[in-house]
Amino acid sequence: MRLKNIIAAVGCALITSQAIAQKPENILAAAGSPPNPKVTVSWNRYYDYAGITDIVKKLAAAHPDLVKLESMGKSFQGKDLWVLTISDLKKGNADKKPAMYIDGNIHSNEIQGSEFAMYTAWYLVEMFNAGNKYVQELLADKTFYIAPTINPDARDNFFHKGNTANSPRSGMIPIDNDRDGLMNEDGFDDLDGDGHITTMRRKNPNGRYKVDPTDPRRMILVGQGEKGDYELLGQEGIDNDGDGFVNEDGEGAYDPNRDWGWNWQPNTIQGGAYKYPFSIPENRAVADFVMKHPNIAAGQSYHNNGGMILRGPGAIEDVETYNAQDIRVYDALGKKGEEMMPGYRYIVVYKDLYSVFGGELDWFYGGRGIYTFSNELWTDYLYYAKNVTDQRTPYDFDRDLLMKDAFVDWKTYNHPTYGEIEIGGFKKTFNRLHPGFLLESDAHRNMAFSVYHAYHTPKLRVDQIEVKDIGGGLKEVTAMVFNERIIPTHSSQDLKYNIEVPNIVSISGGTPIAAMIVTNKDLNITTEQKTDPANIKVSNIPGNGNVTVRWIVKGGSKYTINVESKKGGTASGTSN
């Protein structure tokens, strides 16, 4: 009888679920959004590693013709480093199409990069499924490689342990940073066990701080000669090692964004560097993946915060690396990004921020010739959609729009060193991280910028094929290869160091006996390729530009021209 009741209850639940399920006829699609996605994801929250794994597996299962899921390696603690291949898998080999690589969460507290990366994958496949022709054409031509988190161990640490908005940045490899014999000792302690490391304050009639009379949550510095009511004791913590000091030993840490094999410097010069370039397993896995995918022409790494679209160089020593031709490409893309993302600024790392040696951004460009940005997600502009500098603004925003959910109210705590104190302050999920209602909005704008970047990877076409009979059974075949997009097949950095092989333009339909590149068609100036005339090696097809090639061919009357480019994909054309 009990089993029957259970079955009946399950049946009722299924009927109820079906009754309230969204049906296409009940939905009016909002412009620019998938109306009835196969995979439903709430984009107003954050997901730990298990949550990310669940989402990417569901995307791959629901969209087998658009999504391939694989692990590109293991984290230090053995977690799979998931990477999604997003493309129309029915239309060409995804690894032969011009590609965009996206990752997030290289720093463990910069977590929204993972949601932004996953949103990009989700949006593309669900809009494709909804019949959006722009996305369908995009995925027919392009491939996206999307790695939601490349620091999953430390991500879970940030989620499930007490942390501030600023800690930790590192991965989870044990390090004795201060050489006291303890590995990765926690400098902070979550005194009240709420998962957030907030601020400690103690009453003091001669303190330098007082409670803001307009907002009791906020502490303000008193004026000259004025006595305060409190002293601030720093962030939550105790004397872990019995030396009489609290929080003086921060968690031993390295910085995963100082580990890349371009202009790498040791820890004595670049704080946070580990043993040697690519000594961190997660970074090594990313580098191996990129090396195996020479079709990657564009890159995006999501960080936080400050509302910035960053390009290299990371240090002044690399100013000459970023030459004028490539900077023009960066400028065209970056300035468009400023239009698409209100409050975001397109800037140069070393000039507008600080020096970074061994950064991912510079390795992608300097080492692989890939046009790469690093978007610093979240900007104060998003508080009230205007530029703000007032220190009260975060408190006002929390009160006005978040119903004071971002602040842990002050409470009394008996500290083993300081006696009776109070602890309180903003949660770790505020200031650097998007509130829920802004998460999807900013994810969409950043996604759109990455799609714009990917759209402008090379798109080649062959036309203007001219066939001229020159006598003696010979034909002169001339063809023009166009690149319709901003990004060339080879960046100047690529050409400087011969990073990638040249483009190959080949002919079939006859026997080529001579081949040349036409440098001036009007004046009939050419440069002959004296070997292998069937396959002309073209070093570069510029953005929004073209290259003209010519053969002298014996036999045949109809000729097919094929182009193969590692970063530009393939194209073909046939003479009339």
XYZ file of N, CA and C in Angstrom, residues 26-133:
324
model
N 3.128 29.632 -24.810
C 2.915 30.503 -23.666
C 4.004 31.567 -23.516
N 4.928 31.607 -24.470
C 6.112 32.449 -24.310
C 6.192 33.476 -25.431
N 6.469 34.715 -25.074
C 6.813 35.756 -26.031
C 8.297 36.025 -25.866
N 9.072 35.683 -26.873
C 10.524 35.772 -26.760
C 10.971 37.220 -26.607
N 11.819 37.478 -25.616
C 12.461 38.783 -25.486
C 13.579 38.865 -26.512
N 13.764 40.023 -27.102
C 14.771 40.177 -28.147
C 16.153 39.827 -27.618
N 16.858 39.013 -28.381
C 18.245 38.701 -28.048
C 18.443 37.633 -27.012
N 17.381 36.902 -26.621
C 17.506 35.855 -25.608
C 16.867 34.569 -26.113
N 17.448 33.414 -25.772
C 16.814 32.150 -26.166
C 15.497 31.966 -25.429
N 14.378 31.784 -26.130
C 13.067 31.789 -25.476
C 12.770 30.545 -24.652
N 13.271 29.406 -25.071
C 12.936 28.162 -24.373
C 14.133 27.217 -24.425
N 15.177 27.525 -23.678
C 16.422 26.762 -23.805
C 16.280 25.303 -23.387
N 17.047 24.449 -24.041
C 17.077 23.033 -23.660
C 17.688 22.860 -22.271
N 18.700 23.647 -21.981
C 19.361 23.597 -20.670
C 19.027 24.894 -19.946
N 18.273 24.786 -18.864
C 17.887 25.966 -18.087
C 18.934 26.224 -17.011
N 19.499 27.420 -17.031
C 20.516 27.802 -16.045
C 20.117 29.151 -15.455
N 20.193 29.272 -14.142
C 19.957 30.555 -13.485
C 21.267 31.336 -13.489
N 21.287 32.432 -14.204
C 22.512 33.223 -14.326
C 22.596 34.341 -13.301
N 21.818 34.240 -12.234
C 21.899 35.248 -11.171
C 22.566 34.681 -9.914
N 23.411 33.694 -10.105
C 24.110 33.059 -8.976
C 25.440 32.486 -9.461
N 26.243 31.994 -8.506
C 27.562 31.449 -8.811
C 27.574 29.942 -8.535
N 28.435 29.223 -9.275
C 28.470 27.767 -9.198
C 29.866 27.280 -8.815
N 29.922 26.348 -7.866
C 31.213 25.757 -7.522
C 31.604 24.759 -8.609
N 32.717 24.042 -8.388
C 33.222 23.149 -9.430
C 32.210 22.075 -9.800
N 31.538 21.510 -8.803
C 30.519 20.492 -9.093
C 29.377 21.101 -9.909
N 28.990 22.336 -9.585
C 27.938 23.010 -10.336
C 28.356 23.277 -11.775
N 29.614 23.694 -11.965
C 30.127 23.918 -13.317
C 30.125 22.617 -14.106
N 30.591 21.557 -13.472
C 30.636 20.258 -14.141
C 29.248 19.824 -14.586
N 28.270 20.026 -13.737
C 26.894 19.665 -14.076
C 26.398 20.449 -15.292
N 26.672 21.744 -15.326
C 26.194 22.581 -16.433
C 26.855 22.184 -17.749
N 28.180 22.028 -17.753
C 28.860 21.732 -19.022
C 28.484 20.349 -19.549
N 28.249 19.402 -18.638
C 27.827 18.074 -19.091
C 26.411 18.124 -19.677
N 25.552 18.917 -19.080
C 24.191 19.042 -19.613
C 24.208 19.714 -20.983
N 25.054 20.721 -21.161
C 25.150 21.374 -22.463
C 25.616 20.396 -23.531
N 26.616 19.585 -23.194
C 27.127 18.617 -24.168
C 26.082 17.560 -24.492
N 25.332 17.118 -23.491
C 24.308 16.097 -23.720
C 23.136 16.635 -24.524
N 22.758 17.884 -24.283
C 21.586 18.453 -24.949
C 21.883 18.917 -26.365
N 23.155 19.217 -26.660
C 23.512 19.778 -27.966
C 24.699 19.019 -28.571
N 24.552 17.729 -28.869
C 25.693 16.941 -29.354
C 26.244 17.416 -30.697
N 25.449 18.116 -31.487
C 25.916 18.604 -32.786
C 26.597 19.959 -32.686
N 26.621 20.529 -31.490
C 27.217 21.844 -31.290
C 28.295 21.869 -30.215
N 28.294 20.894 -29.338
C 29.168 20.936 -28.159
C 29.954 19.638 -28.033
N 31.250 19.787 -27.830
C 32.097 18.654 -27.445
C 32.764 19.020 -26.121
N 32.656 18.135 -25.145
C 33.237 18.376 -23.828
C 34.430 17.460 -23.632
N 35.534 18.034 -23.181
C 36.721 17.230 -22.880
C 37.475 17.862 -21.717
N 38.375 17.083 -21.159
C 39.263 17.587 -20.120
C 40.616 17.846 -20.754
N 41.146 19.062 -20.541
C 42.465 19.344 -21.118
C 43.592 19.067 -20.125
N 43.250 18.501 -18.979
C 44.258 18.160 -17.990
C 43.645 18.096 -16.607
N 44.495 18.006 -15.610
C 44.053 17.902 -14.221
C 44.620 19.051 -13.395
N 43.831 19.481 -12.432
C 44.325 20.468 -11.476
C 45.276 19.790 -10.496
N 45.885 20.595 -9.631
C 46.804 20.031 -8.636
C 46.118 18.973 -7.778
N 44.849 19.209 -7.439
C 44.104 18.260 -6.621
C 43.372 17.200 -7.438
N 43.587 17.176 -8.754
C 43.050 16.108 -9.580
C 41.705 16.380 -10.230
N 41.244 17.627 -10.216
C 39.976 17.945 -10.879
C 40.198 18.086 -12.385
N 39.216 17.650 -13.163
C 39.279 17.835 -14.606
C 39.176 19.311 -14.956
N 40.021 19.739 -15.869
C 39.966 21.098 -16.389
C 39.120 21.057 -17.660
N 37.837 21.316 -17.490
C 36.889 21.167 -18.596
C 37.106 22.238 -19.660
N 36.977 21.828 -20.916
C 36.964 22.769 -22.028
C 35.870 22.333 -22.992
N 35.044 23.293 -23.376
C 33.946 23.064 -24.308
C 34.364 23.527 -25.700
N 34.177 22.677 -26.682
C 34.318 23.082 -28.072
C 32.926 23.396 -28.595
N 32.711 24.656 -28.984
C 31.411 25.111 -29.465
C 31.535 25.460 -30.946
N 30.828 24.733 -31.789
C 30.840 24.983 -33.219
C 29.732 24.161 -33.847
N 29.380 24.471 -35.087
C 28.453 23.609 -35.824
C 29.257 22.420 -36.313
N 29.185 21.331 -35.560
C 30.033 20.168 -35.824
C 29.624 19.431 -37.090
N 28.446 19.754 -37.628
C 28.008 19.152 -38.886
C 28.612 19.862 -40.097
N 29.173 21.044 -39.861
C 29.711 21.834 -40.957
C 31.202 22.055 -40.764
N 31.963 21.053 -41.130
C 33.405 21.177 -41.083
C 34.005 20.770 -39.758
N 35.302 20.531 -39.810
C 36.078 20.150 -38.637
C 36.275 21.377 -37.752
N 35.808 21.292 -36.513
C 35.901 22.445 -35.598
C 37.338 22.899 -35.415
N 38.285 21.971 -35.435
C 39.685 22.318 -35.208
C 40.360 22.911 -36.439
N 39.612 23.016 -37.537
C 40.151 23.645 -38.753
C 39.548 25.032 -38.989
N 38.574 25.416 -38.172
C 37.942 26.722 -38.319
C 38.693 27.759 -37.472
N 38.690 29.030 -37.884
C 39.258 30.079 -37.013
C 38.572 30.043 -35.650
N 39.367 30.136 -34.585
C 38.824 29.863 -33.247
C 39.119 30.979 -32.267
N 38.227 31.059 -31.287
C 38.350 31.970 -30.140
C 38.500 31.118 -28.883
N 39.527 31.385 -28.094
C 39.722 30.695 -26.812
C 39.300 31.631 -25.682
N 38.506 31.117 -24.734
C 38.033 31.896 -23.590
C 38.260 31.099 -22.314
N 38.824 31.736 -21.299
C 38.878 31.088 -19.986
C 38.545 32.090 -18.905
N 38.339 31.583 -17.698
C 38.022 32.428 -16.551
C 38.571 31.848 -15.275
N 38.612 32.705 -14.227
C 38.871 32.215 -12.869
C 40.304 31.730 -12.672
N 41.272 32.351 -13.366
C 42.666 31.998 -13.093
C 43.018 32.394 -11.667
N 42.400 33.487 -11.171
C 42.538 33.872 -9.769
C 41.294 33.378 -9.021
N 41.516 32.743 -7.898
C 40.428 31.996 -7.261
C 39.292 32.869 -6.769
N 39.573 34.120 -6.401
C 38.501 34.994 -5.926
C 37.809 35.729 -7.071
N 38.314 35.576 -8.279
C 37.738 36.270 -9.434
C 36.799 35.309 -10.151
N 35.723 34.973 -9.456
C 34.963 33.797 -9.845
C 33.993 34.030 -10.992
N 33.510 35.272 -11.201
C 32.450 35.440 -12.190
C 32.930 35.190 -13.618
N 34.241 35.145 -13.822
C 34.745 34.791 -15.141
C 34.236 33.438 -15.596
N 34.039 32.524 -14.653
C 33.516 31.199 -15.010
C 32.080 31.291 -15.497
N 31.269 32.065 -14.796
C 29.884 32.224 -15.226
C 29.804 32.941 -16.571
N 30.661 33.937 -16.792
C 30.662 34.649 -18.069
C 31.075 33.711 -19.200
N 32.069 32.882 -18.951
C 32.500 31.925 -19.975
C 31.398 30.915 -20.273
N 30.774 30.371 -19.228
C 29.690 29.398 -19.444
C 28.494 30.051 -20.114
N 28.209 31.286 -19.739
C 27.089 31.991 -20.371
C 27.320 32.100 -21.873
N 28.552 32.361 -22.262
C 28.879 32.455 -23.688
C 28.556 31.148 -24.402
N 28.995 30.032 -23.820
C 28.712 28.725 -24.433
C 27.213 28.472 -24.482
N 26.554 28.690 -23.374
C 25.102 28.455 -23.276
C 24.350 29.316 -24.272
N 24.687 30.595 -24.333
C 23.962 31.518 -25.203
C 24.107 31.118 -26.667
N 25.317 30.798 -27.071
C 25.550 30.458 -28.475
C 24.748 29.227 -28.900
N 24.791 28.166 -28.087
C 24.110 26.937 -28.524
C 22.598 27.065 -28.414
N 22.122 27.776 -27.394
C 20.669 27.918 -27.254
C 20.097 28.866 -28.307
N 20.824 29.911 -28.674
C 20.356 30.788 -29.738
C 20.427 30.086 -31.093
N 21.441 29.263 -31.288
C 21.517 28.445 -32.502
C 20.288 27.555 -32.589
N 19.971 26.901 -31.477
C 18.824 25.999 -31.436
C 17.501 26.749 -31.641
N 17.472 28.027 -31.241
C 16.262 28.832 -31.397
C 16.095 29.361 -32.819
N 17.074 29.084 -33.682
C 16.964 29.479 -35.082
C 17.572 30.820 -35.417
N 18.420 31.375 -34.533
C 19.037 32.665 -34.806
C 20.069 32.515 -35.932
N 19.826 33.184 -37.054
C 20.656 32.989 -38.238
C 22.065 33.549 -38.049
